[in-house]
PDB file of C-alpha atoms in Angstrom:
ATOM      1  CA  UNK A   1       0.000   0.000   0.000  1.00  0.00           C
ATOM      2  CA  UNK A   2       1.256   3.400  -0.859  1.00  0.00           C
ATOM      3  CA  UNK A   3       1.386   5.448   2.377  1.00  0.00           C
ATOM      4  CA  UNK A   4       1.285   8.749   0.468  1.00  0.00           C
ATOM      5  CA  UNK A   5      -2.039   7.811  -1.129  1.00  0.00           C
ATOM      6  CA  UNK A   6      -3.395   6.738   2.243  1.00  0.00           C
ATOM      7  CA  UNK A   7      -2.299  10.029   3.714  1.00  0.00           C
ATOM      8  CA  UNK A   8      -4.059  11.994   1.004  1.00  0.00           C
ATOM      9  CA  UNK A   9      -7.208   9.976   1.382  1.00  0.00           C
ATOM     10  CA  UNK A  10      -7.210  10.529   5.118  1.00  0.00           C
ATOM     11  CA  UNK A  11      -6.681  14.240   4.695  1.00  0.00           C
ATOM     12  CA  UNK A  12      -9.499  14.398   2.228  1.00  0.00           C
ATOM     13  CA  UNK A  13     -11.849  12.618   4.619  1.00  0.00           C
ATOM     14  CA  UNK A  14     -10.729  14.934   7.450  1.00  0.00           C
ATOM     15  CA  UNK A  15     -11.448  18.063   5.418  1.00  0.00           C
ATOM     16  CA  UNK A  16     -14.900  16.905   4.538  1.00  0.00           C
ATOM     17  CA  UNK A  17     -15.682  16.053   8.136  1.00  0.00           C
ATOM     18  CA  UNK A  18     -14.756  19.528   9.425  1.00  0.00           C
ATOM     19  CA  UNK A  19     -16.922  21.452   6.991  1.00  0.00           C
ATOM     20  CA  UNK A  20     -19.983  23.014   8.716  1.00  0.00           C
ATOM     21  CA  UNK A  21     -23.353  22.384   7.177  1.00  0.00           C
ATOM     22  CA  UNK A  22     -25.163  25.465   5.909  1.00  0.00           C
ATOM     23  CA  UNK A  23     -27.769  26.870   8.297  1.00  0.00           C
ATOM     24  CA  UNK A  24     -31.280  26.690   7.168  1.00  0.00           C
ATOM     25  CA  UNK A  25     -32.870  30.174   7.053  1.00  0.00           C
ATOM     26  CA  UNK A  26     -36.028  30.470   9.022  1.00  0.00           C
ATOM     27  CA  UNK A  27     -38.957  31.642   6.989  1.00  0.00           C
ATOM     28  CA  UNK A  28     -39.927  35.305   7.777  1.00  0.00           C
ATOM     29  CA  UNK A  29     -43.172  35.571   9.608  1.00  0.00           C
ATOM     30  CA  UNK A  30     -45.257  38.324   8.009  1.00  0.00           C
ATOM     31  CA  UNK A  31     -46.112  41.247  10.305  1.00  0.00           C
ATOM     32  CA  UNK A  32     -49.662  41.793  11.322  1.00  0.00           C
ATOM     33  CA  UNK A  33     -51.346  45.115  10.541  1.00  0.00           C
ATOM     34  CA  UNK A  34     -51.007  46.134  14.193  1.00  0.00           C
ATOM     35  CA  UNK A  35     -47.280  45.366  14.217  1.00  0.00           C
ATOM     36  CA  UNK A  36     -46.766  47.347  11.007  1.00  0.00           C
ATOM     37  CA  UNK A  37     -48.599  50.315  12.519  1.00  0.00           C
ATOM     38  CA  UNK A  38     -46.524  50.117  15.711  1.00  0.00           C
ATOM     39  CA  UNK A  39     -43.302  50.001  13.681  1.00  0.00           C
ATOM     40  CA  UNK A  40     -44.325  53.124  11.720  1.00  0.00           C
ATOM     41  CA  UNK A  41     -45.208  54.914  14.980  1.00  0.00           C
ATOM     42  CA  UNK A  42     -41.851  53.923  16.481  1.00  0.00           C
ATOM     43  CA  UNK A  43     -39.933  55.269  13.476  1.00  0.00           C
ATOM     44  CA  UNK A  44     -41.906  58.534  13.470  1.00  0.00           C
ATOM     45  CA  UNK A  45     -41.432  59.056  17.214  1.00  0.00           C
ATOM     46  CA  UNK A  46     -37.692  58.357  16.893  1.00  0.00           C
ATOM     47  CA  UNK A  47     -37.323  60.856  14.046  1.00  0.00           C
ATOM     48  CA  UNK A  48     -39.330  63.519  15.895  1.00  0.00           C
ATOM     49  CA  UNK A  49     -37.248  62.977  19.044  1.00  0.00           C
ATOM     50  CA  UNK A  50     -34.042  63.325  17.011  1.00  0.00           C
ATOM     51  CA  UNK A  51     -35.334  66.542  15.435  1.00  0.00           C
ATOM     52  CA  UNK A  52     -36.316  67.966  18.823  1.00  0.00           C
ATOM     53  CA  UNK A  53     -32.930  67.142  20.353  1.00  0.00           C
ATOM     54  CA  UNK A  54     -31.111  68.613  17.338  1.00  0.00           C
ATOM     55  CA  UNK A  55     -33.286  71.747  17.331  1.00  0.00           C
ATOM     56  CA  UNK A  56     -32.773  72.216  21.067  1.00  0.00           C
ATOM     57  CA  UNK A  57     -29.006  71.877  20.703  1.00  0.00           C
ATOM     58  CA  UNK A  58     -29.008  74.280  17.746  1.00  0.00           C
ATOM     59  CA  UNK A  59     -31.152  76.799  19.622  1.00  0.00           C
ATOM     60  CA  UNK A  60     -28.715  76.756  22.520  1.00  0.00           C
ATOM     61  CA  UNK A  61     -26.011  77.765  20.063  1.00  0.00           C
ATOM     62  CA  UNK A  62     -28.124  80.155  17.984  1.00  0.00           C
ATOM     63  CA  UNK A  63     -30.087  81.982  20.714  1.00  0.00           C
ATOM     64  CA  UNK A  64     -27.618  83.062  23.394  1.00  0.00           C
ATOM     65  CA  UNK A  65     -28.823  84.902  26.483  1.00  0.00           C
ATOM     66  CA  UNK A  66     -26.380  87.732  27.270  1.00  0.00           C
ATOM     67  CA  UNK A  67     -24.687  87.998  30.624  1.00  0.00           C
ATOM     68  CA  UNK A  68     -25.740  91.055  32.593  1.00  0.00           C
ATOM     69  CA  UNK A  69     -22.642  93.211  33.193  1.00  0.00           C
ATOM     70  CA  UNK A  70     -21.244  93.257  36.700  1.00  0.00           C
ATOM     71  CA  UNK A  71     -23.128  95.890  38.664  1.00  0.00           C
ATOM     72  CA  UNK A  72     -21.244  99.114  39.151  1.00  0.00           C
ATOM     73  CA  UNK A  73     -21.834 101.764  41.745  1.00  0.00           C
ATOM     74  CA  UNK A  74     -23.493 104.865  40.448  1.00  0.00           C
ATOM     75  CA  UNK A  75     -20.767 107.332  39.365  1.00  0.00           C
ATOM     76  CA  UNK A  76     -20.516 110.385  41.569  1.00  0.00           C
ATOM     77  CA  UNK A  77     -21.890 113.505  39.891  1.00  0.00           C
ATOM     78  CA  UNK A  78     -19.257 115.993  38.724  1.00  0.00           C
ATOM     79  CA  UNK A  79     -18.514 119.012  40.874  1.00  0.00           C
ATOM     80  CA  UNK A  80     -20.284 122.127  39.572  1.00  0.00           C
ATOM     81  CA  UNK A  81     -19.469 125.758  40.453  1.00  0.00           C
ATOM     82  CA  UNK A  82     -16.927 124.635  43.036  1.00  0.00           C
ATOM     83  CA  UNK A  83     -19.642 123.205  45.291  1.00  0.00           C
ATOM     84  CA  UNK A  84     -19.673 119.444  45.983  1.00  0.00           C
ATOM     85  CA  UNK A  85     -22.911 117.667  45.082  1.00  0.00           C
ATOM     86  CA  UNK A  86     -24.328 115.146  47.516  1.00  0.00           C
ATOM     87  CA  UNK A  87     -24.428 111.608  46.115  1.00  0.00           C
ATOM     88  CA  UNK A  88     -26.245 109.960  49.018  1.00  0.00           C
ATOM     89  CA  UNK A  89     -28.877 108.506  46.676  1.00  0.00           C
ATOM     90  CA  UNK A  90     -29.469 104.739  46.909  1.00  0.00           C
ATOM     91  CA  UNK A  91     -27.401 102.528  44.641  1.00  0.00           C
ATOM     92  CA  UNK A  92     -30.110 101.541  42.163  1.00  0.00           C
ATOM     93  CA  UNK A  93     -27.910  98.999  40.380  1.00  0.00           C
ATOM     94  CA  UNK A  94     -27.646  96.922  43.557  1.00  0.00           C
ATOM     95  CA  UNK A  95     -31.211  97.188  44.824  1.00  0.00           C
ATOM     96  CA  UNK A  96     -33.451  94.282  43.872  1.00  0.00           C
ATOM     97  CA  UNK A  97     -32.945  93.919  40.147  1.00  0.00           C
ATOM     98  CA  UNK A  98     -35.654  91.896  38.392  1.00  0.00           C
ATOM     99  CA  UNK A  99     -34.699  88.599  36.828  1.00  0.00           C
ATOM    100  CA  UNK A 100     -34.353  88.703  33.022  1.00  0.00           C
ATOM    101  CA  UNK A 101     -34.736  92.481  32.962  1.00  0.00           C
ATOM    102  CA  UNK A 102     -32.375  94.187  30.509  1.00  0.00           C
ATOM    103  CA  UNK A 103     -31.608  97.836  29.739  1.00  0.00           C
ATOM    104  CA  UNK A 104     -30.106  99.264  26.555  1.00  0.00           C
ATOM    105  CA  UNK A 105     -28.768 102.654  25.531  1.00  0.00           C
ATOM    106  CA  UNK A 106     -29.565 103.114  21.835  1.00  0.00           C
ATOM    107  CA  UNK A 107     -28.140 106.101  20.030  1.00  0.00           C
ATOM    108  CA  UNK A 108     -28.729 107.186  16.432  1.00  0.00           C
ATOM    109  CA  UNK A 109     -25.645 108.775  14.932  1.00  0.00           C
ATOM    110  CA  UNK A 110     -26.191 111.397  12.244  1.00  0.00           C
ATOM    111  CA  UNK A 111     -23.145 110.871  10.030  1.00  0.00           C
ATOM    112  CA  UNK A 112     -24.405 113.428   7.509  1.00  0.00           C
ATOM    113  CA  UNK A 113     -24.793 116.131  10.156  1.00  0.00           C
ATOM    114  CA  UNK A 114     -21.357 115.919  11.776  1.00  0.00           C
ATOM    115  CA  UNK A 115     -21.664 112.697  13.748  1.00  0.00           C
ATOM    116  CA  UNK A 116     -23.664 113.947  16.735  1.00  0.00           C
ATOM    117  CA  UNK A 117     -26.067 111.494  18.391  1.00  0.00           C
ATOM    118  CA  UNK A 118     -29.324 113.205  17.507  1.00  0.00           C
ATOM    119  CA  UNK A 119     -31.376 110.329  18.916  1.00  0.00           C
ATOM    120  CA  UNK A 120     -30.701 108.984  22.409  1.00  0.00           C
ATOM    121  CA  UNK A 121     -33.038 106.330  23.810  1.00  0.00           C
ATOM    122  CA  UNK A 122     -33.075 104.256  26.967  1.00  0.00           C
ATOM    123  CA  UNK A 123     -34.826 100.924  26.381  1.00  0.00           C
ATOM    124  CA  UNK A 124     -35.910  98.432  29.045  1.00  0.00           C
ATOM    125  CA  UNK A 125     -37.081  94.908  28.181  1.00  0.00           C
ATOM    126  CA  UNK A 126     -38.867  92.891  30.876  1.00  0.00           C
ATOM    127  CA  UNK A 127     -38.717  89.395  29.346  1.00  0.00           C
ATOM    128  CA  UNK A 128     -40.961  87.443  31.805  1.00  0.00           C
ATOM    129  CA  UNK A 129     -43.729  90.072  31.623  1.00  0.00           C
ATOM    130  CA  UNK A 130     -43.138  90.873  27.928  1.00  0.00           C
ATOM    131  CA  UNK A 131     -42.992  94.633  28.409  1.00  0.00           C
ATOM    132  CA  UNK A 132     -40.841  96.964  26.336  1.00  0.00           C
ATOM    133  CA  UNK A 133     -40.356 100.544  27.536  1.00  0.00           C
ATOM    134  CA  UNK A 134     -38.580 103.281  25.589  1.00  0.00           C
ATOM    135  CA  UNK A 135     -37.588 106.688  26.949  1.00  0.00           C
ATOM    136  CA  UNK A 136     -36.241 109.335  24.591  1.00  0.00           C
ATOM    137  CA  UNK A 137     -33.685 111.750  25.983  1.00  0.00           C
ATOM    138  CA  UNK A 138     -34.008 115.066  24.074  1.00  0.00           C
ATOM    139  CA  UNK A 139     -30.889 115.943  22.088  1.00  0.00           C
ATOM    140  CA  UNK A 140     -30.547 119.369  23.756  1.00  0.00           C
ATOM    141  CA  UNK A 141     -30.608 118.001  27.323  1.00  0.00           C
ATOM    142  CA  UNK A 142     -27.893 119.877  29.225  1.00  0.00           C
ATOM    143  CA  UNK A 143     -24.888 117.975  30.571  1.00  0.00           C
ATOM    144  CA  UNK A 144     -21.883 119.170  32.546  1.00  0.00           C
ATOM    145  CA  UNK A 145     -18.985 118.536  30.148  1.00  0.00           C
ATOM    146  CA  UNK A 146     -15.671 120.311  29.683  1.00  0.00           C
ATOM    147  CA  UNK A 147     -16.322 121.538  26.121  1.00  0.00           C
ATOM    148  CA  UNK A 148     -18.533 124.416  24.999  1.00  0.00           C
ATOM    149  CA  UNK A 149     -21.464 122.403  23.562  1.00  0.00           C
ATOM    150  CA  UNK A 150     -23.018 121.220  26.798  1.00  0.00           C
ATOM    151  CA  UNK A 151     -25.735 119.063  25.261  1.00  0.00           C
ATOM    152  CA  UNK A 152     -26.228 115.317  25.465  1.00  0.00           C
ATOM    153  CA  UNK A 153     -26.005 114.876  21.698  1.00  0.00           C
ATOM    154  CA  UNK A 154     -22.390 116.119  21.661  1.00  0.00           C
ATOM    155  CA  UNK A 155     -20.978 113.671  24.207  1.00  0.00           C
ATOM    156  CA  UNK A 156     -20.338 110.617  22.019  1.00  0.00           C
ATOM    157  CA  UNK A 157     -18.831 112.692  19.206  1.00  0.00           C
ATOM    158  CA  UNK A 158     -16.647 115.040  21.285  1.00  0.00           C
ATOM    159  CA  UNK A 159     -15.385 112.759  24.071  1.00  0.00           C
ATOM    160  CA  UNK A 160     -12.544 111.215  21.992  1.00  0.00           C
ATOM    161  CA  UNK A 161     -11.042 114.694  21.512  1.00  0.00           C
ATOM    162  CA  UNK A 162     -10.631 114.809  25.297  1.00  0.00           C
ATOM    163  CA  UNK A 163      -9.069 111.323  25.569  1.00  0.00           C
ATOM    164  CA  UNK A 164     -12.314 109.711  26.667  1.00  0.00           C
ATOM    165  CA  UNK A 165     -14.136 106.722  25.259  1.00  0.00           C
ATOM    166  CA  UNK A 166     -17.244 108.115  23.559  1.00  0.00           C
ATOM    167  CA  UNK A 167     -19.741 105.391  24.402  1.00  0.00           C
ATOM    168  CA  UNK A 168     -18.557 104.864  27.975  1.00  0.00           C
ATOM    169  CA  UNK A 169     -18.554 108.607  28.662  1.00  0.00           C
ATOM    170  CA  UNK A 170     -22.075 108.870  27.260  1.00  0.00           C
ATOM    171  CA  UNK A 171     -23.216 106.011  29.534  1.00  0.00           C
ATOM    172  CA  UNK A 172     -21.810 107.911  32.511  1.00  0.00           C
ATOM    173  CA  UNK A 173     -23.526 111.150  31.518  1.00  0.00           C
ATOM    174  CA  UNK A 174     -26.814 109.297  31.037  1.00  0.00           C
ATOM    175  CA  UNK A 175     -26.379 107.691  34.468  1.00  0.00           C
ATOM    176  CA  UNK A 176     -26.346 111.165  36.053  1.00  0.00           C
ATOM    177  CA  UNK A 177     -29.779 111.722  34.510  1.00  0.00           C
ATOM    178  CA  UNK A 178     -31.442 108.375  35.235  1.00  0.00           C
ATOM    179  CA  UNK A 179     -29.555 107.001  38.251  1.00  0.00           C
ATOM    180  CA  UNK A 180     -27.899 103.901  36.722  1.00  0.00           C
ATOM    181  CA  UNK A 181     -25.769 102.837  33.792  1.00  0.00           C
ATOM    182  CA  UNK A 182     -27.556 100.866  31.042  1.00  0.00           C
ATOM    183  CA  UNK A 183     -26.462  97.254  30.564  1.00  0.00           C
ATOM    184  CA  UNK A 184     -25.700  97.395  26.858  1.00  0.00           C
ATOM    185  CA  UNK A 185     -25.100  99.991  24.164  1.00  0.00           C
ATOM    186  CA  UNK A 186     -26.207 100.029  20.535  1.00  0.00           C
ATOM    187  CA  UNK A 187     -24.883 102.684  18.147  1.00  0.00           C
ATOM    188  CA  UNK A 188     -26.930 102.872  14.947  1.00  0.00           C
ATOM    189  CA  UNK A 189     -25.918 104.854  11.865  1.00  0.00           C
ATOM    190  CA  UNK A 190     -28.862 106.837  10.491  1.00  0.00           C
ATOM    191  CA  UNK A 191     -28.562 104.985   7.172  1.00  0.00           C
ATOM    192  CA  UNK A 192     -29.615 101.808   8.987  1.00  0.00           C
ATOM    193  CA  UNK A 193     -33.119 103.220   9.472  1.00  0.00           C
ATOM    194  CA  UNK A 194     -33.654 103.270   5.730  1.00  0.00           C
ATOM    195  CA  UNK A 195     -32.156  99.813   5.227  1.00  0.00           C
ATOM    196  CA  UNK A 196     -34.322  98.407   8.028  1.00  0.00           C
ATOM    197  CA  UNK A 197     -37.484  99.797   6.436  1.00  0.00           C
ATOM    198  CA  UNK A 198     -36.505  98.372   3.045  1.00  0.00           C
ATOM    199  CA  UNK A 199     -35.776  94.983   4.664  1.00  0.00           C
ATOM    200  CA  UNK A 200     -39.383  94.734   5.897  1.00  0.00           C
ATOM    201  CA  UNK A 201     -40.903  95.968   2.638  1.00  0.00           C
ATOM    202  CA  UNK A 202     -41.574  99.604   3.562  1.00  0.00           C
ATOM    203  CA  UNK A 203     -44.066 100.981   6.081  1.00  0.00           C
ATOM    204  CA  UNK A 204     -47.405 102.786   5.990  1.00  0.00           C
ATOM    205  CA  UNK A 205     -47.016 105.891   8.152  1.00  0.00           C
ATOM    206  CA  UNK A 206     -49.068 109.021   8.708  1.00  0.00           C
ATOM    207  CA  UNK A 207     -46.816 112.024   8.191  1.00  0.00           C
ATOM    208  CA  UNK A 208     -47.967 114.537  10.862  1.00  0.00           C
ATOM    209  CA  UNK A 209     -47.242 117.789   9.001  1.00  0.00           C
ATOM    210  CA  UNK A 210     -46.306 118.953   5.513  1.00  0.00           C
ATOM    211  CA  UNK A 211     -42.531 118.921   5.148  1.00  0.00           C
ATOM    212  CA  UNK A 212     -40.479 121.075   2.776  1.00  0.00           C
ATOM    213  CA  UNK A 213     -36.782 121.349   3.482  1.00  0.00           C
ATOM    214  CA  UNK A 214     -33.619 121.430   1.362  1.00  0.00           C
ATOM    215  CA  UNK A 215     -30.005 121.217   2.481  1.00  0.00           C
ATOM    216  CA  UNK A 216     -27.702 121.218  -0.580  1.00  0.00           C
ATOM    217  CA  UNK A 217     -24.618 120.680   1.585  1.00  0.00           C
ATOM    218  CA  UNK A 218     -25.929 117.282   2.709  1.00  0.00           C
ATOM    219  CA  UNK A 219     -27.826 116.661  -0.548  1.00  0.00           C
ATOM    220  CA  UNK A 220     -30.896 116.375   1.672  1.00  0.00           C
ATOM    221  CA  UNK A 221     -34.303 117.198   0.182  1.00  0.00           C
ATOM    222  CA  UNK A 222     -37.455 116.542   2.229  1.00  0.00           C
ATOM    223  CA  UNK A 223     -40.848 117.075   0.556  1.00  0.00           C
ATOM    224  CA  UNK A 224     -43.949 115.313   1.915  1.00  0.00           C
ATOM    225  CA  UNK A 225     -47.608 116.218   2.284  1.00  0.00           C
ATOM    226  CA  UNK A 226     -49.299 115.545   5.609  1.00  0.00           C
ATOM    227  CA  UNK A 227     -51.275 112.307   5.714  1.00  0.00           C
ATOM    228  CA  UNK A 228     -50.863 108.564   5.255  1.00  0.00           C
ATOM    229  CA  UNK A 229     -47.890 107.621   3.096  1.00  0.00           C
ATOM    230  CA  UNK A 230     -46.214 104.352   2.102  1.00  0.00           C
ATOM    231  CA  UNK A 231     -42.575 105.086   2.836  1.00  0.00           C
ATOM    232  CA  UNK A 232     -39.518 103.433   1.391  1.00  0.00           C
ATOM    233  CA  UNK A 233     -36.337 103.347   3.424  1.00  0.00           C
ATOM    234  CA  UNK A 234     -34.942 106.570   1.953  1.00  0.00           C
ATOM    235  CA  UNK A 235     -38.268 108.359   2.451  1.00  0.00           C
ATOM    236  CA  UNK A 236     -38.643 107.158   6.046  1.00  0.00           C
ATOM    237  CA  UNK A 237     -35.162 108.434   6.830  1.00  0.00           C
ATOM    238  CA  UNK A 238     -36.130 111.905   5.621  1.00  0.00           C
ATOM    239  CA  UNK A 239     -39.353 111.967   7.663  1.00  0.00           C
ATOM    240  CA  UNK A 240     -37.660 111.114  10.965  1.00  0.00           C
ATOM    241  CA  UNK A 241     -34.872 113.657  10.353  1.00  0.00           C
ATOM    242  CA  UNK A 242     -37.180 116.582   9.529  1.00  0.00           C
ATOM    243  CA  UNK A 243     -37.194 119.551  11.956  1.00  0.00           C
ATOM    244  CA  UNK A 244     -38.518 122.579  10.077  1.00  0.00           C
ATOM    245  CA  UNK A 245     -39.175 123.988   6.607  1.00  0.00           C
ATOM    246  CA  UNK A 246     -36.730 126.077   4.611  1.00  0.00           C
ATOM    247  CA  UNK A 247     -38.104 129.433   5.810  1.00  0.00           C
ATOM    248  CA  UNK A 248     -38.168 128.247   9.467  1.00  0.00           C
ATOM    249  CA  UNK A 249     -41.786 129.433   9.697  1.00  0.00           C
ATOM    250  CA  UNK A 250     -43.275 125.961   9.664  1.00  0.00           C
ATOM    251  CA  UNK A 251     -42.113 123.029  11.749  1.00  0.00           C
ATOM    252  CA  UNK A 252     -42.964 121.295  14.980  1.00  0.00           C
ATOM    253  CA  UNK A 253     -44.643 123.728  17.361  1.00  0.00           C
ATOM    254  CA  UNK A 254     -42.728 122.287  20.309  1.00  0.00           C
ATOM    255  CA  UNK A 255     -39.409 121.965  18.483  1.00  0.00           C
ATOM    256  CA  UNK A 256     -37.372 118.843  19.065  1.00  0.00           C
ATOM    257  CA  UNK A 257     -40.050 117.360  21.353  1.00  0.00           C
ATOM    258  CA  UNK A 258     -42.410 117.236  18.355  1.00  0.00           C
ATOM    259  CA  UNK A 259     -39.705 115.560  16.284  1.00  0.00           C
ATOM    260  CA  UNK A 260     -39.249 112.976  19.023  1.00  0.00           C
ATOM    261  CA  UNK A 261     -42.996 112.288  19.022  1.00  0.00           C
ATOM    262  CA  UNK A 262     -42.839 111.613  15.269  1.00  0.00           C
ATOM    263  CA  UNK A 263     -39.858 109.295  15.744  1.00  0.00           C
ATOM    264  CA  UNK A 264     -41.689 107.407  18.482  1.00  0.00           C
ATOM    265  CA  UNK A 265     -44.799 106.963  16.324  1.00  0.00           C
ATOM    266  CA  UNK A 266     -42.597 105.810  13.477  1.00  0.00           C
ATOM    267  CA  UNK A 267     -40.767 103.294  15.682  1.00  0.00           C
ATOM    268  CA  UNK A 268     -44.090 101.864  16.857  1.00  0.00           C
ATOM    269  CA  UNK A 269     -45.030 101.299  13.224  1.00  0.00           C
ATOM    270  CA  UNK A 270     -41.692  99.633  12.476  1.00  0.00           C
ATOM    271  CA  UNK A 271     -41.846  97.395  15.569  1.00  0.00           C
ATOM    272  CA  UNK A 272     -45.369  96.298  14.693  1.00  0.00           C
ATOM    273  CA  UNK A 273     -44.310  95.477  11.125  1.00  0.00           C
ATOM    274  CA  UNK A 274     -41.251  93.578  12.384  1.00  0.00           C
ATOM    275  CA  UNK A 275     -43.295  91.500  14.841  1.00  0.00           C
ATOM    276  CA  UNK A 276     -45.670  90.478  12.047  1.00  0.00           C
ATOM    277  CA  UNK A 277     -42.986  89.634   9.468  1.00  0.00           C
ATOM    278  CA  UNK A 278     -40.029  88.440  11.544  1.00  0.00           C
ATOM    279  CA  UNK A 279     -40.964  84.762  11.086  1.00  0.00           C
ATOM    280  CA  UNK A 280     -40.014  84.944   7.398  1.00  0.00           C
ATOM    281  CA  UNK A 281     -36.482  83.570   6.950  1.00  0.00           C
ATOM    282  CA  UNK A 282     -35.766  86.030   4.125  1.00  0.00           C
ATOM    283  CA  UNK A 283     -36.678  88.992   6.337  1.00  0.00           C
ATOM    284  CA  UNK A 284     -34.522  87.647   9.172  1.00  0.00           C
ATOM    285  CA  UNK A 285     -31.551  87.296   6.814  1.00  0.00           C
ATOM    286  CA  UNK A 286     -31.961  90.867   5.573  1.00  0.00           C
ATOM    287  CA  UNK A 287     -32.267  92.242   9.117  1.00  0.00           C
ATOM    288  CA  UNK A 288     -29.092  90.434  10.185  1.00  0.00           C
ATOM    289  CA  UNK A 289     -27.334  91.999   7.209  1.00  0.00           C
ATOM    290  CA  UNK A 290     -28.516  95.482   8.230  1.00  0.00           C
ATOM    291  CA  UNK A 291     -27.270  94.824  11.756  1.00  0.00           C
ATOM    292  CA  UNK A 292     -23.819  93.691  10.661  1.00  0.00           C
ATOM    293  CA  UNK A 293     -23.335  96.657   8.316  1.00  0.00           C
ATOM    294  CA  UNK A 294     -24.658  99.534  10.422  1.00  0.00           C
ATOM    295  CA  UNK A 295     -24.612  98.699  14.122  1.00  0.00           C
ATOM    296  CA  UNK A 296     -21.880  98.840  16.742  1.00  0.00           C
ATOM    297  CA  UNK A 297     -22.784  97.082  19.977  1.00  0.00           C
ATOM    298  CA  UNK A 298     -21.455  95.025  22.848  1.00  0.00           C
ATOM    299  CA  UNK A 299     -24.146  92.435  22.073  1.00  0.00           C
ATOM    300  CA  UNK A 300     -23.590  89.584  19.626  1.00  0.00           C
ATOM    301  CA  UNK A 301     -25.908  88.582  16.783  1.00  0.00           C
ATOM    302  CA  UNK A 302     -26.801  85.520  18.866  1.00  0.00           C
ATOM    303  CA  UNK A 303     -27.779  87.788  21.768  1.00  0.00           C
ATOM    304  CA  UNK A 304     -30.084  89.786  19.500  1.00  0.00           C
ATOM    305  CA  UNK A 305     -31.580  86.562  18.142  1.00  0.00           C
ATOM    306  CA  UNK A 306     -32.241  85.555  21.762  1.00  0.00           C
ATOM    307  CA  UNK A 307     -34.244  88.742  22.348  1.00  0.00           C
ATOM    308  CA  UNK A 308     -36.044  88.284  19.033  1.00  0.00           C
ATOM    309  CA  UNK A 309     -36.983  84.720  19.959  1.00  0.00           C
ATOM    310  CA  UNK A 310     -38.275  85.824  23.370  1.00  0.00           C
ATOM    311  CA  UNK A 311     -40.329  88.631  21.813  1.00  0.00           C
ATOM    312  CA  UNK A 312     -41.937  86.373  19.197  1.00  0.00           C
ATOM    313  CA  UNK A 313     -42.485  83.209  21.238  1.00  0.00           C
ATOM    314  CA  UNK A 314     -43.259  85.227  24.379  1.00  0.00           C
ATOM    315  CA  UNK A 315     -46.021  87.130  22.624  1.00  0.00           C
ATOM    316  CA  UNK A 316     -44.737  90.709  22.838  1.00  0.00           C
ATOM    317  CA  UNK A 317     -47.530  92.953  21.539  1.00  0.00           C
ATOM    318  CA  UNK A 318     -47.808  96.651  20.864  1.00  0.00           C
ATOM    319  CA  UNK A 319     -50.138  96.918  23.869  1.00  0.00           C
ATOM    320  CA  UNK A 320     -47.069  96.312  26.051  1.00  0.00           C
ATOM    321  CA  UNK A 321     -44.743  98.710  24.209  1.00  0.00           C
ATOM    322  CA  UNK A 322     -44.649 102.191  25.744  1.00  0.00           C
ATOM    323  CA  UNK A 323     -42.830 105.372  24.724  1.00  0.00           C
ATOM    324  CA  UNK A 324     -42.126 108.359  26.960  1.00  0.00           C
ATOM    325  CA  UNK A 325     -39.890 111.415  26.739  1.00  0.00           C
ATOM    326  CA  UNK A 326     -37.642 112.527  29.572  1.00  0.00           C
ATOM    327  CA  UNK A 327     -38.679 116.008  30.768  1.00  0.00           C
TER     328      UNK A 327
END
């Protein structure tokens, strides 16, 4: 007998013996109608849960609540006429601040008219109670500054010439008038008013008086009849800047206070239009663009989106928006 052949035969038998038989596949049991329905419900619930978790995570990144600045003691009023002024008033910043209550100093800078802040507004937003309060500070309000033009609208523009930070110095001067420093500041170029109006498709506004004014040096020409008008951005900008006619005989009877009243009525119209159209993604994109191009602030875009979200989802209405003017 040939041992090599025996060896091969044995190896062949061994290989065959170690091969595993193929498993028989079990026939699939068809699902009942109830099981199919439950599977669909399970998939839908899983997808919805994933969307909710993703949206929540995205919202935490997109809508960012700003940190309230560390409270500062009220600055001591400047000495006037050599006589010290008592500053024994209570420290308002440290006395029972409401939760989620934010204050803003918003100033409109007139780049065409020399850069003075012709609009100064203190805004307070009570988020839990959905109340928005705006107080205009008249541009000619007297302040005790070291330069000749002792009016509030000169502070931001003139402070840098005296080695002072314009916005911080303005916050301090405002604090002497109201008793505390606002949390945040927003500096808006006048051109932004027009771009904002264009971003929301224009506004219908009742012009209070006939306006006829020309300033060739600024290439500014204002001509409107009194009554309801549909204003574009450029037209709205002219209406809110108007003070008096060319011959000075016609204008607001109460001067700048009348102009402020027109600006307040105009802002109410703009806020109402924004609240009704802010859910459109195209409008939001345009408004963000206006913000990035024309606004200087210590708030981020995400902070502003946070306030926008709270206003829309919280149900801020014009019934809870109030405007006043500081005496």
